[in-house]
PDB file of C-alpha atoms in Angstrom:
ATOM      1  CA  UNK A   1      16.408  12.212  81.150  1.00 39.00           C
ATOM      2  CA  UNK A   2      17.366   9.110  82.109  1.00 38.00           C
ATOM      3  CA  UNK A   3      19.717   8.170  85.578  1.00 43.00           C
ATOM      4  CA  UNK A   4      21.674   6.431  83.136  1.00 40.00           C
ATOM      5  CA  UNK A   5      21.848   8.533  80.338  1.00 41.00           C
ATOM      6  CA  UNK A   6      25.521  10.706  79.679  1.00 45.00           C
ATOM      7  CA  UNK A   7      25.779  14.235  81.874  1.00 46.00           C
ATOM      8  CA  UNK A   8      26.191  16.471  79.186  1.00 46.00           C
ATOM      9  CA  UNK A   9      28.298  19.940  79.445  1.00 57.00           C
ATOM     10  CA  UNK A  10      26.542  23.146  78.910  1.00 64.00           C
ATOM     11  CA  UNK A  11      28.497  24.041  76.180  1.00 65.00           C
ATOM     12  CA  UNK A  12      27.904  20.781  74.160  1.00 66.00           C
ATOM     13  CA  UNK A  13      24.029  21.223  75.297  1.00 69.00           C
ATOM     14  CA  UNK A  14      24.046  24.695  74.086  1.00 69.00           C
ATOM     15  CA  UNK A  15      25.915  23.756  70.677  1.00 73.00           C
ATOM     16  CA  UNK A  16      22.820  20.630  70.519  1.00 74.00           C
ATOM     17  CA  UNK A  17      20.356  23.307  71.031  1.00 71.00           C
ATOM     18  CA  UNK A  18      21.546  25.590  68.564  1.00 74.00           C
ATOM     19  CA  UNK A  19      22.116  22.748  65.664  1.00 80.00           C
ATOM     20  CA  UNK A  20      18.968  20.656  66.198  1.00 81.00           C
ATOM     21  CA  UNK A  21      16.983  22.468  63.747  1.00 86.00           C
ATOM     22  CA  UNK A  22      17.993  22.087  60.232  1.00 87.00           C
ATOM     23  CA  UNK A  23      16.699  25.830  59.820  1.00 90.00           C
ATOM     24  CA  UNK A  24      18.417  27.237  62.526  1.00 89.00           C
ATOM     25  CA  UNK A  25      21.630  25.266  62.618  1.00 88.00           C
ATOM     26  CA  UNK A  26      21.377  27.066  58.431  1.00 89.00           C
ATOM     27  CA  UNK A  27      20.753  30.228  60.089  1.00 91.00           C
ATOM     28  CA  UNK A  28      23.949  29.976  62.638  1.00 88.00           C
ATOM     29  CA  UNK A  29      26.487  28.750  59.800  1.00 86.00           C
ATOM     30  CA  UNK A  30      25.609  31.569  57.606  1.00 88.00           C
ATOM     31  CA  UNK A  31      26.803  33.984  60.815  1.00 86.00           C
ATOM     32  CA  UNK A  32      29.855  31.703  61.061  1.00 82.00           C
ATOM     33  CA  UNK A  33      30.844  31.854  57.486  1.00 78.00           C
ATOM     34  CA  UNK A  34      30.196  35.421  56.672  1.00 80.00           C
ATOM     35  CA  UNK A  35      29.545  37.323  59.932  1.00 77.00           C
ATOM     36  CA  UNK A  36      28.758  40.836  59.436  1.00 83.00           C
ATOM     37  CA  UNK A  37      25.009  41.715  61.263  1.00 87.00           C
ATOM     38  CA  UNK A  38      22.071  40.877  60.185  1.00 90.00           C
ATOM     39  CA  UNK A  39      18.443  41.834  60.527  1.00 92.00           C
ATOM     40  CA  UNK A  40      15.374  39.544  60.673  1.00 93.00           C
ATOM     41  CA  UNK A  41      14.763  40.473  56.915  1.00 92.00           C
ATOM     42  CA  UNK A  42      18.067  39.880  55.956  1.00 93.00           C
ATOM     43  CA  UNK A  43      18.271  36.447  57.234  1.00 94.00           C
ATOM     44  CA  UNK A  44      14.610  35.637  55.920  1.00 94.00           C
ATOM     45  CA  UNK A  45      15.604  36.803  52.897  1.00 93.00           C
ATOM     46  CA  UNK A  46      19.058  34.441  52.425  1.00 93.00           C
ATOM     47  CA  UNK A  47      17.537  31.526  54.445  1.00 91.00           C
ATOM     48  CA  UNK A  48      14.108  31.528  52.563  1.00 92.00           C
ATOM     49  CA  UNK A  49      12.036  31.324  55.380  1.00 93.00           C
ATOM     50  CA  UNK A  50       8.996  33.707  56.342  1.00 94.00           C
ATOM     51  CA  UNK A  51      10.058  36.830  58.856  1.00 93.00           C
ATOM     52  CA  UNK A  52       8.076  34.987  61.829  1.00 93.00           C
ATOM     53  CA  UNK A  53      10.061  32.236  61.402  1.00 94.00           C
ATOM     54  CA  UNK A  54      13.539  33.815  61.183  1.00 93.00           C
ATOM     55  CA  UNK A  55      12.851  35.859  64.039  1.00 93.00           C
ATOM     56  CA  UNK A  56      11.780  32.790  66.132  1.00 92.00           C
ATOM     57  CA  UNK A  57      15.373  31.099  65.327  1.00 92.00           C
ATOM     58  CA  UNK A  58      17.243  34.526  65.799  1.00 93.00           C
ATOM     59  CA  UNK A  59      16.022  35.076  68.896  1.00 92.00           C
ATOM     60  CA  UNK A  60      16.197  31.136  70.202  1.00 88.00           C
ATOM     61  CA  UNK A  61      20.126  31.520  69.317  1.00 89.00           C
ATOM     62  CA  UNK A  62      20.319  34.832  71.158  1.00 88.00           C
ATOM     63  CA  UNK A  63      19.066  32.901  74.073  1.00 86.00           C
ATOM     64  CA  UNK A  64      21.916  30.111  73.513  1.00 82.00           C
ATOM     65  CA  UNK A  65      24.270  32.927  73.646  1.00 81.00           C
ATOM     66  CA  UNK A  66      25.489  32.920  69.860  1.00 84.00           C
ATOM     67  CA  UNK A  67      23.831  35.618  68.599  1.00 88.00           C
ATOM     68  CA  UNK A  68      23.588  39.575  70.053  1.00 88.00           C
ATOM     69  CA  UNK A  69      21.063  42.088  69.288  1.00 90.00           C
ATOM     70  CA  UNK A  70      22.028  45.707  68.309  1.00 84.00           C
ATOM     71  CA  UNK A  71      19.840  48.394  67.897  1.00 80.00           C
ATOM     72  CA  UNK A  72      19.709  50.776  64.589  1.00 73.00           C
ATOM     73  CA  UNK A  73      17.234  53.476  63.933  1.00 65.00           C
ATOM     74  CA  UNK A  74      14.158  51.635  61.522  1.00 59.00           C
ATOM     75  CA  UNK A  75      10.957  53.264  61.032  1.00 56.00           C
ATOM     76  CA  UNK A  76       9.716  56.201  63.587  1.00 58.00           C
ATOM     77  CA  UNK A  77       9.440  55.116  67.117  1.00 56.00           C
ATOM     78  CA  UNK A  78      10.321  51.468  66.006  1.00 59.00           C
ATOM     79  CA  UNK A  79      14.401  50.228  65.798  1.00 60.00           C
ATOM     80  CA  UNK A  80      15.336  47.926  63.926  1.00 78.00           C
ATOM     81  CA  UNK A  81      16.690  44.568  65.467  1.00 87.00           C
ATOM     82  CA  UNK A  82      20.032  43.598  64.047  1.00 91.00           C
ATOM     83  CA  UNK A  83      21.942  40.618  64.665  1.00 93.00           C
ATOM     84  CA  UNK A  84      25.705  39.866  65.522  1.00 88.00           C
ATOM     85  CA  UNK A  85      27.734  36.562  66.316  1.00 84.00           C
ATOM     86  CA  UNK A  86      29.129  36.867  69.602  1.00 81.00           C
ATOM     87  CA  UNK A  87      29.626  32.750  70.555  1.00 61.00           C
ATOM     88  CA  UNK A  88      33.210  31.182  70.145  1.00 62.00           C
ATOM     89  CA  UNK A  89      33.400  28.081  67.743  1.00 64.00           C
ATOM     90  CA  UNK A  90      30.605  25.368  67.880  1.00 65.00           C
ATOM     91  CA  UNK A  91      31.942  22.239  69.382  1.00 65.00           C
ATOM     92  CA  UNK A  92      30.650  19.143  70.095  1.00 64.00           C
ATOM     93  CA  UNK A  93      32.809  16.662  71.916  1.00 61.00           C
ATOM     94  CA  UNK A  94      31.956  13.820  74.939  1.00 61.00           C
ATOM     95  CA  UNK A  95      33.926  13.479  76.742  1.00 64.00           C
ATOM     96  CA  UNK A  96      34.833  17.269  76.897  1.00 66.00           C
ATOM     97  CA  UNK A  97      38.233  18.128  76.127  1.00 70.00           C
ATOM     98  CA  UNK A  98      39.958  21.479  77.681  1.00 75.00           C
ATOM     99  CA  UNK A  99      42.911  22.504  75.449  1.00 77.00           C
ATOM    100  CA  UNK A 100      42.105  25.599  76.579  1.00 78.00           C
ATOM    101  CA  UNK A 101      43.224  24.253  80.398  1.00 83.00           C
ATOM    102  CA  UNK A 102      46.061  22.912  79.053  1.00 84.00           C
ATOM    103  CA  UNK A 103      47.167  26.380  77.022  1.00 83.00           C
ATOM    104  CA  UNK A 104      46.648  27.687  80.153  1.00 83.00           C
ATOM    105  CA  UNK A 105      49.265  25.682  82.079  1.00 88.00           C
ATOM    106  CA  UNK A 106      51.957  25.698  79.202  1.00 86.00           C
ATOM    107  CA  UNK A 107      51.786  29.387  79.325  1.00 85.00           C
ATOM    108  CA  UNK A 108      52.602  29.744  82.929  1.00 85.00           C
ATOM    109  CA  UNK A 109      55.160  27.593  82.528  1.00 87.00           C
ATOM    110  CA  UNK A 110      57.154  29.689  80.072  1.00 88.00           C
ATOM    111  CA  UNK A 111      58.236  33.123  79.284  1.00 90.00           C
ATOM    112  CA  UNK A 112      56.999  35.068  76.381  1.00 90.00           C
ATOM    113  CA  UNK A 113      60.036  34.897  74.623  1.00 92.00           C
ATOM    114  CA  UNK A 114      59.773  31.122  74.195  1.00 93.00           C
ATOM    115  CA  UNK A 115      56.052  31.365  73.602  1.00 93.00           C
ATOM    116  CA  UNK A 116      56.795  33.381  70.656  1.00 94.00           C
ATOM    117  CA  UNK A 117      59.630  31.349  69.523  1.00 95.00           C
ATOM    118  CA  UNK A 118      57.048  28.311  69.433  1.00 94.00           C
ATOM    119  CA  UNK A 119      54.809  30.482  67.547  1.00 94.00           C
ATOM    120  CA  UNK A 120      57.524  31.627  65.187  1.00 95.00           C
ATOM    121  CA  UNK A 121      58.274  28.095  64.574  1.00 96.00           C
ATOM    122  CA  UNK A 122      54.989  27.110  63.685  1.00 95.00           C
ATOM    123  CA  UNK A 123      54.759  30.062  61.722  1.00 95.00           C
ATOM    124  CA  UNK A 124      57.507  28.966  59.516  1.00 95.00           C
ATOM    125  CA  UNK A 125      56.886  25.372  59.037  1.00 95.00           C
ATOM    126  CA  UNK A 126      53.224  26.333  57.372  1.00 95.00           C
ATOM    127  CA  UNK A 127      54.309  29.456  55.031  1.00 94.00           C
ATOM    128  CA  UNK A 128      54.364  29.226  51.763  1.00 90.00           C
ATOM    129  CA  UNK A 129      57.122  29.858  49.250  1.00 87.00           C
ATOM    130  CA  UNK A 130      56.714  33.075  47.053  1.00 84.00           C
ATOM    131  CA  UNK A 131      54.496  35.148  48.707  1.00 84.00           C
ATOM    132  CA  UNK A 132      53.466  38.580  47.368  1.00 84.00           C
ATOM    133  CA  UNK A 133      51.627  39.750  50.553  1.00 89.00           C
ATOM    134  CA  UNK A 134      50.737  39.472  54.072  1.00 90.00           C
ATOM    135  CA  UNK A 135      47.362  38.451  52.960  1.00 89.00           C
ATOM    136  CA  UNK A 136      48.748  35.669  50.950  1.00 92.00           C
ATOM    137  CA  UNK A 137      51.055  34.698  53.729  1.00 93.00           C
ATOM    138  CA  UNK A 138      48.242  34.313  56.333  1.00 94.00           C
ATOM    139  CA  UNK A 139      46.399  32.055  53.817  1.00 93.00           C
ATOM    140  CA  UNK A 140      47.461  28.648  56.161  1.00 93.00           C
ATOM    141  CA  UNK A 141      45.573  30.471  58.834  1.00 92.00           C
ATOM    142  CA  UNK A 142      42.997  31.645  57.012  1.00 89.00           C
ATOM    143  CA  UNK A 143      42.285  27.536  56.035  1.00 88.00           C
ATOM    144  CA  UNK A 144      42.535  26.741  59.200  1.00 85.00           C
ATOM    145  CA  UNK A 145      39.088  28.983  60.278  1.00 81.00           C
ATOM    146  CA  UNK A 146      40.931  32.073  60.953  1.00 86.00           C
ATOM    147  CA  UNK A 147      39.296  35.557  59.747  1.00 85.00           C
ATOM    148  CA  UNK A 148      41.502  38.367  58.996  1.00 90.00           C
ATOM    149  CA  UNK A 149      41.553  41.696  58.001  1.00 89.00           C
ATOM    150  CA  UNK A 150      44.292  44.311  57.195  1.00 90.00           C
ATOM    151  CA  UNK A 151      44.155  48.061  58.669  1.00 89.00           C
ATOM    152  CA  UNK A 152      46.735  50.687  57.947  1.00 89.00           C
ATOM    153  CA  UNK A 153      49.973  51.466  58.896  1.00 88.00           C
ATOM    154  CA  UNK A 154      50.495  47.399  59.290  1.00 89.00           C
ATOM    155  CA  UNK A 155      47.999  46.367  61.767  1.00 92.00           C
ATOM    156  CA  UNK A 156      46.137  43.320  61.051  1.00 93.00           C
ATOM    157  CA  UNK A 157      42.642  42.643  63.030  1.00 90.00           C
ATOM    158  CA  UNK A 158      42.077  38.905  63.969  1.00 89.00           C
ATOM    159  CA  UNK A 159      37.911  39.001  63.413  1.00 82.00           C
ATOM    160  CA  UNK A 160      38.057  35.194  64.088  1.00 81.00           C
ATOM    161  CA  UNK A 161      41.363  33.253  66.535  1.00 85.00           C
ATOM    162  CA  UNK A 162      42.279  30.218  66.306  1.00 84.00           C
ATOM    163  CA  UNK A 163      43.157  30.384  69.629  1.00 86.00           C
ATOM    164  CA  UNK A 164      40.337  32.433  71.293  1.00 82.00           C
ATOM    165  CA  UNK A 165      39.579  30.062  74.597  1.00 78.00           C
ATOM    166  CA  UNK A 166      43.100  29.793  75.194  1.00 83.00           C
ATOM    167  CA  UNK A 167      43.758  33.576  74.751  1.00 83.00           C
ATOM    168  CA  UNK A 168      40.890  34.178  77.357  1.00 80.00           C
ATOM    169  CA  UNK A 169      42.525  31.831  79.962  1.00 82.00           C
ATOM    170  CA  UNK A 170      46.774  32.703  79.133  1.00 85.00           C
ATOM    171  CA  UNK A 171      46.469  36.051  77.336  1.00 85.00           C
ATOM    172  CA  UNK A 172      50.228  34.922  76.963  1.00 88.00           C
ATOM    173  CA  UNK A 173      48.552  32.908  73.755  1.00 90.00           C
ATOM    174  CA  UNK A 174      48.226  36.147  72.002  1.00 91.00           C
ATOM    175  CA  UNK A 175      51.941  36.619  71.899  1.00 93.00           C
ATOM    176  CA  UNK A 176      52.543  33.159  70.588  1.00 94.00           C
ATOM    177  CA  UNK A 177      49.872  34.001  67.733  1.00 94.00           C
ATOM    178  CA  UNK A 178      52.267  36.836  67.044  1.00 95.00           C
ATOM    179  CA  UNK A 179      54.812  34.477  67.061  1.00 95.00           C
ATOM    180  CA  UNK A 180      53.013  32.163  64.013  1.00 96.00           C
ATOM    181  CA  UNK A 181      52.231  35.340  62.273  1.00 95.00           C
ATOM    182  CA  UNK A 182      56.154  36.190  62.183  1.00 95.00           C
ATOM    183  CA  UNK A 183      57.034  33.148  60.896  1.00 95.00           C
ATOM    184  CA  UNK A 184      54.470  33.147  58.422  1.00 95.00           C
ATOM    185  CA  UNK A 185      55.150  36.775  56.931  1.00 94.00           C
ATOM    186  CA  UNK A 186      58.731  37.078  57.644  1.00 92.00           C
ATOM    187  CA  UNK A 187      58.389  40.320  59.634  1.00 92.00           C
ATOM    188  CA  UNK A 188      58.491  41.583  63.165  1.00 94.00           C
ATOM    189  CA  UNK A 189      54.746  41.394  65.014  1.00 94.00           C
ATOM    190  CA  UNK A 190      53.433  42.294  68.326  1.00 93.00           C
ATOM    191  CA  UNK A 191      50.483  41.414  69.891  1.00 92.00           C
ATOM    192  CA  UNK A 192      47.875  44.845  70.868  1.00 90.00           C
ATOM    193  CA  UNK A 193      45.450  42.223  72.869  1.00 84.00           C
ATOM    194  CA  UNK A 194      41.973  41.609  72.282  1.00 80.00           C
ATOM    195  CA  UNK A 195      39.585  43.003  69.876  1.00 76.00           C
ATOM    196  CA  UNK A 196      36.499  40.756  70.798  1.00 70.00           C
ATOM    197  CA  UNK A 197      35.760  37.982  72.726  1.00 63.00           C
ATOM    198  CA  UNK A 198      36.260  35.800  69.123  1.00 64.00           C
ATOM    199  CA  UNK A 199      39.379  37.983  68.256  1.00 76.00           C
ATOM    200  CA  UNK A 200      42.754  40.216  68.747  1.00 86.00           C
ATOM    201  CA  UNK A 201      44.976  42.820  67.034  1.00 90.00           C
ATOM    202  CA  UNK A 202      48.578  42.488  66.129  1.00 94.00           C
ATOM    203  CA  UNK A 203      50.987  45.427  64.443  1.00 93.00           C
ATOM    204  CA  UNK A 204      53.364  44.074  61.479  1.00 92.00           C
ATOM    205  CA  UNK A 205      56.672  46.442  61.156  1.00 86.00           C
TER     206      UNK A 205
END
């Protein structure tokens, strides 16, 4: 590389790495837009590629740290490779920018009850006249990139936040995600914490 030429974060060399390939930046957005595991097959199989080659880009993005590999029981004495998203959202942006620094300072600044006032607030300013259901009233999220998914008794599981890096840095963020989920459904939420490094719970009364 040249003296001259722009120091480039890791993460925006790891997100280069992983979308350089037409096949494997293919591979990666299927995991982003649907991301339940996969095995080599699997992914051959959507991407229409040969086994060799899926397993090639599987395990390059494993090395990036996007992907994780699970074991399942396959044929005797041989388990079967299966493949999970475990990166946060691919971004690309020089100079870097830290939101996630700056989450991190607002939250320290305040107290949860104003966090989640914020959050209410922004809750209420996207939602939606006439809705029939809490998965109809997340819908503003839901176009914004966020994934999720309804358990009983009221508790929703965030599979993909919006706010991830900042929840990692001010878990305080977590209660102002309650806070937008409030305003968006109209009911009281609170925040259980996290569910995976790309995700967190919350309980709707």
């Amino acid at each position: 590389m040249s003296e001259h030429a722009p120091n480039l974060a890791p993460d925006m060399e790891r997100a280069l790495g992983a979308l350089r390939d037409f096949t494997r930046r293919d591979i990666l957005l299927r995991f982003y837009a649907d991301r339940k595991a996969r095995s080599v097959d699997d992914v051959a199989r959507a991407s229409g590629v040969h086994r060799s080659v899926a397993f090639d880009h599987l395990e390059r993005l494993v090395a990036l740290g996007y992907l994780e590999v699970e074991r399942r029981r396959g044929l005797p004495g041989k388990p079967a490779k299966i493949y999970r998203l475990t990166g946060g959202p691919l971004q690309i942006s020089h100079p870097m920018r830290r939101y996630d620094v700056l989450a991190e300072a607002l939250a320290e600044a305040l107290d949860d009850r104003l966090i989640k006032q914020a959050g209410r607030s922004l809750g209420r300013s996207l939602a939606r006249p006439e809705v029939r259901s809490t998965v109809s009233a997340l819908e503003p999220l839901i176009e914004m990139g966020g994934d999720y998914e309804l358990g009983l008794g009221g508790r929703i599981a965030c599979l993909n936040c919006l706010f991830a890096e900042a929840c990692r840095r001010a878990p305080s963020i977590c209660v102002f995600h309650a806070g937008v989920i409030e305003g968006l459904t109209s009911s009281e939420v609170e925040s259980l914490g996290f569910l995976s490094p790309s995700g967190c719970a919350y309980l709707v009364s």
